[in-house]
Short mmCIF file of C-alpha atoms and ligand atoms in Angstrom, two decimals:
data_model
loop_
_atom_site.label_atom_id
_atom_site.label_comp_id
_atom_site.label_asym_id
_atom_site.label_seq_id
_atom_site.Cartn_x
_atom_site.Cartn_y
_atom_site.Cartn_z
CA UNK A 1 0.00 0.00 -0.17
CA UNK A 2 1.29 3.01 -1.13
CA UNK A 3 1.95 6.14 1.54
CA UNK A 4 2.82 8.83 -0.91
CA UNK A 5 0.34 10.81 0.10
CA UNK A 6 -0.31 10.54 3.68
CA UNK A 7 -1.82 13.95 4.57
CA UNK A 8 -5.33 14.64 6.48
CA UNK A 9 -7.50 15.69 3.66
CA UNK A 10 -7.92 19.16 3.07
CA UNK A 11 -11.14 21.15 4.30
CA UNK A 12 -11.61 24.23 4.09
CA UNK A 13 -13.06 24.77 7.83
CA UNK A 14 -9.35 23.39 8.93
CA UNK A 15 -6.30 25.34 8.46
CA UNK A 16 -5.38 25.49 4.74
CA UNK A 17 -1.22 25.13 5.51
CA UNK A 18 -2.08 21.06 6.52
CA UNK A 19 0.10 20.28 2.56
CA UNK A 20 2.72 22.43 3.56
CA UNK A 21 3.14 20.96 7.00
CA UNK A 22 3.22 17.48 5.75
CA UNK A 23 5.06 18.82 2.57
CA UNK A 24 3.14 16.74 0.25
CA UNK A 25 -0.11 17.01 -1.79
CA UNK A 26 -3.59 16.38 0.01
CA UNK A 27 -5.20 13.60 -1.01
CA UNK A 28 -8.45 15.65 -1.77
CA UNK A 29 -10.03 18.90 -1.30
CA UNK A 30 -13.78 19.07 0.24
CA UNK A 31 -15.62 22.43 -0.12
CA UNK A 32 -18.71 22.26 2.79
CA UNK A 33 -18.52 19.49 5.72
CA UNK A 34 -21.89 18.35 4.73
CA UNK A 35 -20.28 17.11 1.24
CA UNK A 36 -20.18 13.31 0.99
CA UNK A 37 -17.57 13.73 -2.06
CA UNK A 38 -14.52 15.70 -2.76
CA UNK A 39 -12.24 15.93 -5.32
CA UNK A 40 -9.10 14.32 -6.02
CA UNK A 41 -5.78 17.04 -5.92
CA UNK A 42 -2.68 15.50 -6.97
CA UNK A 43 -2.31 16.28 -10.87
CA UNK A 44 -1.35 12.45 -11.65
CA UNK A 45 -4.67 11.36 -9.93
CA UNK A 46 -4.97 8.67 -7.23
CA UNK A 47 -4.41 4.72 -7.47
CA UNK A 48 -6.27 2.41 -5.24
CA UNK A 49 -5.07 1.77 -2.14
CA UNK A 50 -3.87 5.55 -1.42
CA UNK A 51 -5.24 6.66 1.88
CA UNK A 52 -5.06 9.49 4.12
CA UNK A 53 -4.01 10.16 7.66
CA UNK A 54 -7.20 9.13 8.96
CA UNK A 55 -7.15 5.72 7.32
CA UNK A 56 -9.62 6.60 4.65
CA UNK A 57 -8.48 4.95 1.75
CA UNK A 58 -9.70 5.19 -2.34
CA UNK A 59 -10.55 1.89 -3.82
CA UNK A 60 -9.98 2.39 -7.18
CA UNK A 61 -8.02 4.79 -9.94
CA UNK A 62 -9.39 7.97 -9.97
CA UNK A 63 -7.95 10.95 -12.28
CA UNK A 64 -7.16 14.61 -11.09
CA UNK A 65 -10.38 16.77 -10.27
CA UNK A 66 -12.51 13.82 -10.39
CA UNK A 67 -14.69 13.00 -7.15
CA UNK A 68 -14.38 10.42 -4.27
CA UNK A 69 -16.91 9.28 -2.35
CA UNK A 70 -16.23 10.01 1.24
CA UNK A 71 -18.80 7.46 2.64
CA UNK A 72 -21.22 4.98 1.00
CA UNK A 73 -23.66 6.80 -0.79
CA UNK A 74 -27.07 4.53 -1.28
CA UNK A 75 -28.78 4.49 -4.76
CA UNK A 76 -31.58 7.25 -4.64
CA UNK A 77 -29.59 9.39 -1.80
CA UNK A 78 -28.47 13.11 -2.60
CA UNK A 79 -24.65 13.67 -3.91
CA UNK A 80 -23.87 16.57 -1.62
CA UNK A 81 -20.95 18.95 -2.91
CA UNK A 82 -21.06 22.57 -2.01
CA UNK A 83 -23.19 21.47 0.58
CA UNK A 84 -25.69 21.06 -2.19
CA UNK A 85 -27.05 18.64 -3.94
CA UNK A 86 -25.69 17.89 -7.37
CA UNK A 87 -27.60 14.81 -8.32
CA UNK A 88 -28.89 11.84 -6.70
CA UNK A 89 -27.03 8.56 -7.05
CA UNK A 90 -28.42 6.11 -9.47
CA UNK A 91 -26.23 3.04 -7.96
CA UNK A 92 -24.93 2.30 -4.72
CA UNK A 93 -21.64 3.83 -4.22
CA UNK A 94 -19.37 2.89 -1.64
CA UNK A 95 -16.96 4.62 0.18
CA UNK A 96 -13.64 5.65 -1.97
CA UNK A 97 -15.30 4.88 -4.92
CA UNK A 98 -14.96 7.02 -8.17
CA UNK A 99 -18.33 9.17 -8.57
CA UNK A 100 -18.51 9.56 -12.42
CA UNK A 101 -20.69 11.49 -14.46
CA UNK A 102 -22.88 8.78 -15.14
CA UNK A 103 -23.57 7.62 -11.74
CA UNK A 104 -25.67 10.95 -10.78
CA UNK A 105 -29.15 11.84 -12.14
CA UNK A 106 -29.30 15.52 -12.76
CA UNK A 107 -32.14 16.67 -9.97
CA UNK A 108 -34.99 19.20 -10.94
CA UNK A 109 -34.21 22.71 -11.60
CA UNK A 110 -35.16 25.39 -8.77
CA UNK A 111 -38.66 26.34 -9.33
CA UNK A 112 -38.57 29.98 -10.54
CA UNK A 113 -41.81 30.52 -8.59
CA UNK A 114 -40.96 29.52 -5.19
CA UNK A 115 -37.89 31.83 -4.82
CA UNK A 116 -37.13 33.64 -1.69
CA UNK A 117 -36.27 37.53 -2.27
CA UNK A 118 -33.90 39.85 -0.44
CA UNK A 119 -34.67 37.23 2.79
CA UNK A 120 -30.86 37.38 3.12
CA UNK A 121 -29.24 40.25 2.00
CA UNK A 122 -25.77 40.90 3.06
CA UNK A 123 -24.76 44.03 5.02
CA UNK A 124 -22.77 46.07 3.30
CA UNK A 125 -18.86 45.97 3.97
CA UNK A 126 -16.61 48.30 5.24
CA UNK A 127 -15.20 50.71 2.65
CA UNK A 128 -12.14 50.26 1.15
CA UNK A 129 -10.48 53.43 0.27
CA UNK A 130 -6.99 54.91 -1.22
CA UNK A 131 -7.31 52.73 -4.26
CA UNK A 132 -6.90 53.93 -7.76
CA UNK A 133 -5.56 53.15 -11.45
CA UNK A 134 -3.92 55.40 -13.90
CA UNK A 135 -7.17 55.89 -16.87
CA UNK A 136 -8.49 57.89 -19.69
CA UNK A 137 -11.24 60.42 -18.27
CA UNK A 138 -13.71 60.22 -21.22
CA UNK A 139 -16.04 63.35 -21.59
CA UNK A 140 -19.33 61.17 -20.85
CA UNK A 141 -17.64 60.38 -17.44
CA UNK A 142 -16.58 57.24 -17.82
CA UNK A 143 -12.95 56.24 -17.66
CA UNK A 144 -11.03 54.05 -20.09
CA UNK A 145 -7.73 51.29 -19.55
CA UNK A 146 -6.99 51.75 -23.05
CA UNK A 147 -6.63 54.25 -25.50
CA UNK A 148 -8.17 53.04 -28.96
CA UNK A 149 -9.10 53.90 -32.21
CA UNK A 150 -12.95 52.13 -32.41
CA UNK A 151 -13.80 51.61 -36.13
CA UNK A 152 -17.75 50.31 -35.92
CA UNK A 153 -19.54 48.93 -38.63
CA UNK A 154 -22.79 48.26 -39.52
CA UNK A 155 -23.26 44.97 -41.44
CA UNK A 156 -20.91 42.28 -41.99
CA UNK A 157 -20.68 43.22 -45.96
CA UNK A 158 -18.16 46.35 -45.11
CA UNK A 159 -16.07 43.70 -42.50
CA UNK A 160 -13.16 42.82 -45.04
CA UNK A 161 -12.75 46.24 -46.37
CA UNK A 162 -12.30 47.56 -42.90
CA UNK A 163 -9.99 44.88 -41.94
CA UNK A 164 -8.31 45.64 -45.18
CA UNK A 165 -8.30 49.52 -44.24
CA UNK A 166 -7.22 48.64 -40.51
CA UNK A 167 -4.05 46.72 -41.65
CA UNK A 168 -2.77 49.88 -43.60
CA UNK A 169 -3.53 52.05 -40.65
CA UNK A 170 -1.71 49.96 -38.27
CA UNK A 171 0.90 50.52 -40.68
CA UNK A 172 1.25 53.55 -42.02
CA UNK A 173 -0.68 55.89 -39.90
CA UNK A 174 -0.48 54.04 -36.38
CA UNK A 175 3.32 54.54 -35.74
CA UNK A 176 2.93 58.59 -35.42
CA UNK A 177 0.91 58.24 -32.67
CA UNK A 178 2.29 57.04 -29.90
CA UNK A 179 -0.58 57.88 -27.03
CA UNK A 180 -2.39 55.66 -29.10
CA UNK A 181 -2.33 51.54 -27.84
CA UNK A 182 -4.52 50.15 -31.29
CA UNK A 183 -6.82 50.39 -33.81
CA UNK A 184 -9.94 48.03 -33.64
CA UNK A 185 -12.18 46.95 -36.40
CA UNK A 186 -15.90 46.34 -34.21
CA UNK A 187 -16.72 43.39 -37.22
CA UNK A 188 -19.37 40.95 -36.42
CA UNK A 189 -22.03 38.85 -38.26
CA UNK A 190 -25.18 40.78 -37.56
CA UNK A 191 -26.52 43.86 -39.59
CA UNK A 192 -28.35 42.89 -42.71
CA UNK A 193 -30.41 39.66 -43.65
CA UNK A 194 -32.40 39.80 -40.27
CA UNK A 195 -35.95 40.39 -38.77
CA UNK A 196 -34.85 43.63 -37.33
CA UNK A 197 -38.42 44.43 -36.09
CA UNK A 198 -38.59 41.21 -34.26
CA UNK A 199 -38.38 41.63 -30.09
CA UNK A 200 -34.97 39.90 -29.81
CA UNK A 201 -33.23 41.97 -32.40
CA UNK A 202 -33.02 44.98 -29.76
CA UNK A 203 -30.34 42.68 -27.99
CA UNK A 204 -27.62 42.80 -30.32
CA UNK A 205 -28.64 46.16 -31.50
CA UNK A 206 -28.15 47.83 -27.89
CA UNK A 207 -24.93 45.35 -28.14
CA UNK A 208 -23.35 46.86 -30.62
CA UNK A 209 -24.58 50.24 -29.92
CA UNK A 210 -22.68 50.37 -26.63
CA UNK A 211 -20.00 48.63 -27.68
CA UNK A 212 -19.36 51.50 -30.48
CA UNK A 213 -19.17 54.42 -27.56
CA UNK A 214 -16.90 52.19 -25.57
CA UNK A 215 -15.09 54.00 -22.49
CA UNK A 216 -11.69 52.51 -24.21
CA UNK A 217 -13.08 54.01 -27.70
CA UNK A 218 -13.07 57.72 -25.56
CA UNK A 219 -16.31 57.00 -26.02
CA UNK A 220 -16.83 58.02 -29.65
CA UNK A 221 -16.94 55.56 -32.84
CA UNK A 222 -15.54 56.22 -36.04
CA UNK A 223 -18.58 54.66 -37.99
CA UNK A 224 -18.34 52.70 -41.66
CA UNK A 225 -21.60 51.63 -43.11
CA UNK A 226 -22.54 50.13 -46.34
CA UNK A 227 -25.67 51.78 -47.16
CA UNK A 228 -28.98 49.53 -47.87
CA UNK A 229 -28.17 47.44 -44.50
CA UNK A 230 -30.99 46.90 -42.09
CA UNK A 231 -28.73 48.00 -39.58
CA UNK A 232 -28.69 52.24 -40.18
CA UNK A 233 -26.71 53.96 -38.72
CA UNK A 234 -29.39 56.13 -37.28
CA UNK A 235 -31.05 52.85 -35.66
CA UNK A 236 -27.48 52.51 -34.18
CA UNK A 237 -26.68 55.65 -32.91
CA UNK A 238 -29.74 57.95 -32.86
CA UNK A 239 -28.80 61.43 -31.41
CA UNK A 240 -24.96 61.13 -32.04
CA UNK A 241 -25.16 60.72 -35.47
CA UNK A 242 -25.40 64.39 -36.79
CA UNK A 243 -22.25 64.90 -34.44
CA UNK A 244 -20.29 61.74 -36.12
CA UNK A 245 -21.80 62.77 -39.55
CA UNK A 246 -20.29 66.62 -39.00
CA UNK A 247 -16.77 65.04 -38.15
CA UNK A 248 -16.80 63.10 -40.87
CA UNK A 249 -16.71 59.89 -39.04
CA UNK A 250 -19.54 57.99 -40.40
CA UNK A 251 -18.25 56.72 -43.57
CA UNK A 252 -20.95 55.09 -46.18
CA UNK A 253 -19.28 52.96 -48.79
CA UNK A 254 -21.97 53.05 -51.14
CA UNK A 255 -20.87 56.84 -51.66
CA UNK A 256 -17.84 55.85 -52.33
CA UNK A 257 -16.23 56.01 -56.06
CA UNK A 258 -14.67 51.97 -55.31
CA UNK A 259 -12.69 50.22 -53.19
CA UNK A 260 -9.69 52.67 -53.15
CA UNK A 261 -11.55 55.65 -52.63
CA UNK A 262 -13.43 53.88 -49.93
CA UNK A 263 -10.27 52.72 -47.68
CA UNK A 264 -9.19 56.60 -48.00
CA UNK A 265 -11.95 57.75 -46.82
CA UNK A 266 -11.36 55.70 -43.84
CA UNK A 267 -7.74 56.13 -43.16
CA UNK A 268 -8.63 59.89 -43.64
CA UNK A 269 -11.54 59.83 -40.60
CA UNK A 270 -9.05 57.78 -38.87
CA UNK A 271 -5.95 60.39 -39.22
CA UNK A 272 -8.63 62.64 -37.30
CA UNK A 273 -9.48 60.53 -34.66
CA UNK A 274 -6.23 59.61 -34.00
CA UNK A 275 -5.20 62.99 -33.86
CA UNK A 276 -7.57 63.32 -31.07
CA UNK A 277 -6.91 60.31 -29.23
CA UNK A 278 -3.28 61.17 -29.06
CA UNK A 279 -3.82 64.03 -26.79
CA UNK A 280 -5.30 62.09 -24.30
CA UNK A 281 -3.08 60.95 -21.19
CA UNK A 282 -3.79 58.80 -18.14
CA UNK A 283 -4.29 59.94 -14.68
CA UNK A 284 -5.08 59.07 -11.55
CA UNK A 285 -8.48 57.99 -10.77
CA UNK A 286 -10.19 55.72 -7.61
CA UNK A 287 -10.70 52.32 -8.49
CA UNK A 288 -14.49 53.02 -8.42
CA UNK A 289 -14.04 53.73 -12.17
CA UNK A 290 -13.52 49.94 -13.01
CA UNK A 291 -16.37 48.22 -14.59
CA UNK A 292 -15.31 44.34 -14.21
CA UNK A 293 -17.11 41.39 -15.85
CA UNK A 294 -16.65 38.32 -14.74
CA UNK A 295 -16.67 35.06 -17.10
CA UNK A 296 -15.31 31.17 -16.83
CA UNK A 297 -14.47 29.36 -19.37
CA UNK A 298 -13.47 25.51 -19.92
CA UNK A 299 -14.55 25.16 -16.49
CA UNK A 300 -13.48 21.97 -14.07
CA UNK A 301 -14.11 20.64 -10.57
CA UNK A 302 -11.23 22.86 -8.75
CA UNK A 303 -12.93 26.04 -10.60
CA UNK A 304 -15.41 26.70 -7.60
CA UNK A 305 -12.62 25.50 -5.14
CA UNK A 306 -9.90 27.91 -6.03
CA UNK A 307 -10.14 30.31 -9.37
CA UNK A 308 -13.55 31.34 -8.38
CA UNK A 309 -13.46 31.74 -5.15
CA UNK A 310 -10.69 34.00 -5.30
CA UNK A 311 -11.84 35.54 -7.72
CA UNK A 312 -15.20 35.93 -5.74
CA UNK A 313 -12.27 37.60 -2.92
CA UNK A 314 -11.57 40.05 -5.15
CA UNK A 315 -15.06 41.01 -6.05
CA UNK A 316 -15.57 41.65 -2.73
CA UNK A 317 -12.71 44.03 -2.32
CA UNK A 318 -13.91 45.84 -6.00
CA UNK A 319 -17.23 46.28 -4.53
CA UNK A 320 -16.05 47.92 -1.35
CA UNK A 321 -13.79 50.10 -3.61
CA UNK A 322 -17.03 51.53 -4.94
CA UNK A 323 -16.67 49.56 -8.50
CA UNK A 324 -18.75 48.16 -10.47
CA UNK A 325 -18.86 44.60 -11.10
CA UNK A 326 -20.76 42.22 -12.83
CA UNK A 327 -21.49 38.56 -13.45
CA UNK A 328 -23.46 37.04 -16.28
CA UNK A 329 -23.80 33.52 -18.07
CA UNK A 330 -27.75 32.79 -17.08
CA UNK A 331 -27.29 28.68 -17.90
CA UNK A 332 -24.50 28.88 -15.51
CA UNK A 333 -26.75 30.65 -12.65
CA UNK A 334 -29.90 29.45 -13.12
CA UNK A 335 -29.06 25.90 -10.86
CA UNK A 336 -27.92 28.32 -8.13
CA UNK A 337 -30.31 30.76 -8.19
CA UNK A 338 -31.72 29.79 -4.94
CA UNK A 339 -28.57 30.91 -3.51
CA UNK A 340 -29.01 34.21 -5.43
CA UNK A 341 -32.18 35.41 -5.02
CA UNK A 342 -32.03 36.21 -1.12
CA UNK A 343 -28.77 38.08 -1.49
CA UNK A 344 -31.31 40.85 -4.04
CA UNK A 345 -31.07 44.11 -2.84
CA UNK A 346 -34.78 44.30 -3.16
CA UNK A 347 -37.51 42.20 -4.01
CA UNK A 348 -37.43 43.94 -7.27
CA UNK A 349 -33.99 43.30 -8.40
CA UNK A 350 -35.05 39.75 -7.26
CA UNK A 351 -37.92 39.29 -9.41
CA UNK A 352 -35.45 41.13 -12.39
CA UNK A 353 -32.98 37.95 -11.42
CA UNK A 354 -35.87 35.73 -11.92
CA UNK A 355 -37.42 36.97 -15.27
CA UNK A 356 -34.29 36.78 -16.60
CA UNK A 357 -34.06 32.86 -15.88
CA UNK A 358 -37.31 32.34 -17.21
CA UNK A 359 -36.49 34.40 -20.22
CA UNK A 360 -33.57 31.95 -21.22
CA UNK A 361 -35.95 28.75 -19.85
CA UNK A 362 -38.23 30.14 -22.94
CA UNK A 363 -35.28 30.88 -25.46
CA UNK A 364 -33.84 26.70 -24.78
CA UNK A 365 -36.78 25.33 -24.91
CA UNK A 366 -38.00 27.42 -28.44
CA UNK A 367 -34.84 25.48 -29.98
CA UNK A 368 -36.00 21.79 -28.22
CA UNK A 369 -33.31 22.24 -25.29
CA UNK A 370 -32.63 22.33 -21.78
CA UNK A 371 -30.24 23.27 -18.91
CA UNK A 372 -28.82 19.76 -19.61
CA UNK A 373 -27.34 21.45 -22.97
CA UNK A 374 -24.52 23.32 -21.36
CA UNK A 375 -21.78 21.27 -20.37
CA UNK A 376 -18.86 20.73 -22.59
CA UNK A 377 -16.97 17.54 -22.99
CA UNK A 378 -13.90 19.50 -21.42
CA UNK A 379 -16.09 20.46 -18.17
CA UNK A 380 -16.59 16.36 -17.73
CA UNK A 381 -13.34 15.63 -18.52
CA UNK A 382 -12.58 18.23 -15.78
CA UNK A 383 -14.55 16.20 -13.41
CA UNK A 384 -17.86 18.25 -13.66
CA UNK A 385 -20.54 16.04 -13.65
CA UNK A 386 -23.69 18.08 -14.60
CA UNK A 387 -24.82 21.32 -15.02
CA UNK A 388 -25.67 21.51 -11.29
CA UNK A 389 -21.91 21.01 -10.10
CA UNK A 390 -21.40 23.38 -12.75
CA UNK A 391 -23.28 26.27 -11.60
CA UNK A 392 -22.13 25.97 -8.06
CA UNK A 393 -18.75 26.41 -8.39
CA UNK A 394 -19.62 29.12 -11.54
CA UNK A 395 -21.81 31.64 -8.71
CA UNK A 396 -18.73 31.27 -6.46
CA UNK A 397 -17.32 34.12 -8.73
CA UNK A 398 -19.82 36.41 -7.46
CA UNK A 399 -18.66 37.12 -3.88
CA UNK A 400 -20.59 37.46 -1.06
CA UNK A 401 -22.18 41.19 -1.63
CA UNK A 402 -26.06 42.41 -2.03
CA UNK A 403 -27.23 41.82 -5.72
CA UNK A 404 -27.65 45.40 -6.45
CA UNK A 405 -29.36 45.49 -10.17
CA UNK A 406 -29.98 43.42 -12.82
CA UNK A 407 -29.35 44.44 -16.52
CA UNK A 408 -31.33 42.42 -19.24
CA UNK A 409 -29.64 40.86 -22.22
CA UNK A 410 -28.05 43.91 -24.18
CA UNK A 411 -28.69 45.99 -21.45
CA UNK A 412 -25.51 48.37 -20.29
CA UNK A 413 -24.59 47.82 -16.49
CA UNK A 414 -25.00 51.03 -14.55
CA UNK A 415 -24.49 50.73 -10.98
CA UNK A 416 -22.43 50.41 -8.65
CA UNK A 417 -21.43 47.49 -6.58
CA UNK A 418 -22.91 43.96 -7.56
CA UNK A 419 -24.76 43.53 -10.42
CA UNK A 420 -26.21 40.60 -12.84
CA UNK A 421 -25.83 41.25 -16.64
CA UNK A 422 -27.72 38.42 -18.58
CA UNK A 423 -25.78 36.84 -21.14
CA UNK A 424 -25.72 33.24 -22.69
CA UNK A 425 -22.81 31.60 -21.17
CA UNK A 426 -20.55 30.97 -24.47
CA UNK A 427 -17.18 32.54 -23.75
CA UNK A 428 -16.81 34.70 -27.17
CA UNK A 429 -20.88 35.80 -26.88
CA UNK A 430 -20.93 36.75 -23.18
CA UNK A 431 -17.65 38.18 -23.46
CA UNK A 432 -18.82 40.40 -26.27
CA UNK A 433 -21.90 41.38 -24.68
CA UNK A 434 -20.43 42.02 -21.54
CA UNK A 435 -18.00 44.67 -23.54
CA UNK A 436 -21.37 46.91 -23.68
CA UNK A 437 -20.28 47.79 -20.08
CA UNK A 438 -16.73 46.58 -18.92
CA UNK A 439 -13.59 48.35 -19.05
CA UNK A 440 -11.78 45.17 -17.71
CA UNK A 441 -12.54 41.29 -17.82
CA UNK A 442 -11.51 38.34 -15.62
CA UNK A 443 -11.64 34.92 -17.31
CA UNK A 444 -11.26 31.89 -14.80
CA UNK A 445 -10.37 28.54 -16.40
CA UNK A 446 -9.57 24.96 -15.54
CA UNK A 447 -9.25 23.52 -18.73
CA UNK A 448 -7.53 26.30 -20.33
CA UNK A 449 -8.89 28.97 -23.00
CA UNK A 450 -6.47 31.17 -25.09
CA UNK A 451 -9.59 33.59 -25.15
CA UNK A 452 -8.88 37.57 -25.49
CA UNK A 453 -10.76 40.68 -26.77
CA UNK A 454 -9.22 43.52 -28.37
CA UNK A 455 -11.26 46.21 -26.32
CA UNK A 456 -10.17 45.09 -22.93
CA UNK A 457 -7.78 43.56 -21.10
CA UNK A 458 -8.55 39.98 -20.07
CA UNK A 459 -6.81 38.67 -17.30
CA UNK A 460 -6.71 34.69 -17.11
CA UNK A 461 -6.70 32.83 -13.79
CA UNK A 462 -6.49 29.23 -13.71
CA UNK A 463 -7.75 26.59 -11.21
CA UNK A 464 -4.82 24.42 -11.51
CA UNK A 465 -1.15 24.88 -11.07
CA UNK A 466 -0.55 22.05 -13.87
CA UNK A 467 -2.38 24.39 -16.09
CA UNK A 468 -0.80 27.61 -15.06
CA UNK A 469 2.60 25.92 -15.49
CA UNK A 470 1.60 24.25 -18.71
CA UNK A 471 0.48 28.00 -20.07
CA UNK A 472 2.90 29.88 -18.40
CA UNK A 473 2.64 32.00 -21.12
CA UNK A 474 -1.62 32.56 -21.30
CA UNK A 475 -2.59 32.28 -17.61
CA UNK A 476 -1.83 35.90 -15.70
CA UNK A 477 -2.28 34.48 -12.29
CA UNK A 478 -2.62 30.78 -10.45
CA UNK A 479 -5.25 29.97 -8.23
CA UNK A 480 -4.61 26.61 -8.52
CA UNK A 481 -2.04 27.04 -5.29
CA UNK A 482 -5.42 27.14 -2.75
CA UNK A 483 -5.90 23.61 -3.70
CA UNK A 484 -2.32 22.14 -2.53
CA UNK A 485 -2.58 24.46 0.59
CA UNK A 486 0.18 27.11 -0.37
CA UNK A 487 -1.90 30.32 -0.30
CA UNK A 488 -4.83 30.97 0.83
CA UNK A 489 -8.42 32.67 -1.16
CA UNK A 490 -7.56 35.79 0.13
CA UNK A 491 -4.35 36.07 -0.63
CA UNK A 492 -4.70 35.03 -4.07
CA UNK A 493 -8.03 37.75 -4.19
CA UNK A 494 -5.95 40.16 -2.88
CA UNK A 495 -3.31 39.22 -5.89
CA UNK A 496 -6.13 39.23 -8.49
CA UNK A 497 -7.25 42.50 -6.87
CA UNK A 498 -3.70 44.54 -7.29
CA UNK A 499 -3.03 42.97 -10.72
CA UNK A 500 -6.49 44.40 -12.13
CA UNK A 501 -5.43 48.09 -10.83
CA UNK A 502 -2.21 47.16 -12.68
CA UNK A 503 -3.63 45.85 -15.76
CA UNK A 504 -6.14 48.70 -15.47
CA UNK A 505 -2.74 51.37 -15.62
CA UNK A 506 -1.69 49.95 -18.42
CA UNK A 507 0.30 46.45 -17.52
CA UNK A 508 -0.24 44.06 -20.24
CA UNK A 509 -2.11 41.05 -19.95
CA UNK A 510 -0.75 37.85 -21.43
CA UNK A 511 -3.73 37.60 -24.15
CA UNK A 512 -2.77 41.52 -24.97
CA UNK A 513 0.87 40.35 -25.41
CA UNK A 514 0.16 38.36 -27.97
CA UNK A 515 -2.47 40.48 -29.62
CA UNK A 516 -5.74 38.10 -28.79
CA UNK A 517 -8.52 39.44 -29.80
CA UNK A 518 -11.65 36.89 -30.55
CA UNK A 519 -14.02 37.90 -32.63
CA UNK A 520 -17.10 39.84 -31.81
CA UNK A 521 -20.11 37.61 -31.64
CA UNK A 522 -23.52 39.62 -30.89
CA UNK A 523 -26.18 37.23 -29.27
CA UNK A 524 -29.17 37.29 -31.64
CA UNK A 525 -31.76 35.52 -30.38
CA UNK A 526 -34.48 37.10 -33.07
CA UNK A 527 -34.82 35.20 -36.93
CA UNK A 528 -32.87 35.63 -39.68
CA UNK A 529 -34.50 36.33 -43.03
CA1 LIG B 1 -18.35 31.09 -20.51
#
């Protein structure tokens, strides 16, 4: 019998120094004392017979991040993780056995008509003063974390022309404007061939409207339209369009004399805007000017134990500093909604939260799907059995403070404090939609994703040290040290908070270093014609 992991089990209500004291990796990590399963910590997994100091032994080979039964679980009994039922055992599971995805039946989703509203509103935490970052102040009161020329497009038809112009602007014009970070084309698949008056159309249109006036674009776009498309610039910009037209920063390609003239018109308008942007300088502003969008992608069973709780701690710090922070991804909140509606600051906010869940239930049903469609093969490889387990880990990102407001799909977040901004969970769709409101993005991952956005810095946090080591030039912060006892949630949370302030002041993330900008994909639940 091997004794290589002769350590006490790591449980979060005990000191997290156990592994270090032993000089060994803990056998498993359990989140809540009522849990009857825990996840395996060792990167290489464990073999049958491996036991801890209490004599608890593993019965079979179990890979890292997969679940081990801590006691005998009879068929039909709840399997408990995070102190919550993540499923019902569909066969008897012996203590020490591997609890696989197929061993669990998916429990019913929380009934949205029976949710407690504002019954456990957390008291405000003490204010956190004195934290600042160096940002770019805008005329509309927003603050940019980057100084970028944004070129918005109204329709996919013009995207290759704009991309061509941007390549030339970057090569021939941008080098003369040292204070401007980048030139970004807001290209997308929307704009024509769509039922633009269908109810769902407001979501992509509002998303593109808010992105076009992004804080990192100095809240003022350069616009390239085609002429005949459904999404006319008037619809996108309404009151500011006359200003753009007067400034010659709205270009309609069907008014131009051919391709070269079109590119020339875009380049001239770009030079005008670059001259203005180049005058901007960073200045110290309170951390309250941060607007941080939270997301996870490629999650694993460690996400809810390491990176998401550490991010949740950082979120509490941001809220205490007066910032705006929002979490999203409806399908990854839906199965933990009973833990969130009690935290709504008012019953009205709680009802708004429920309305977003109901809207998405209907949206999925209209496509012949339900919440079980969410976990990916990667999530399952990473030990997540189902959407309930995934959601319970996901909401740890949201920290512990009251939920101050809810933004519907496509709406801009306007409240300070913790907000729920409804989006799909798909990484690039969620990120696109969050761009409407954020000047900083934090992305937690277990399986790993090289994801990035061109408009805002994306801070990537790994759930496991093995991923941070393998992807040493993609992961910005390693939260895996929490599982091995080398760092606490609080330590990684503070590290992340300070890193965000540095990045907001101009420090590059790995995604920025490599120029990784995923395509913008506005969520369009409306019909295509
Ligand atoms: Ca996601």
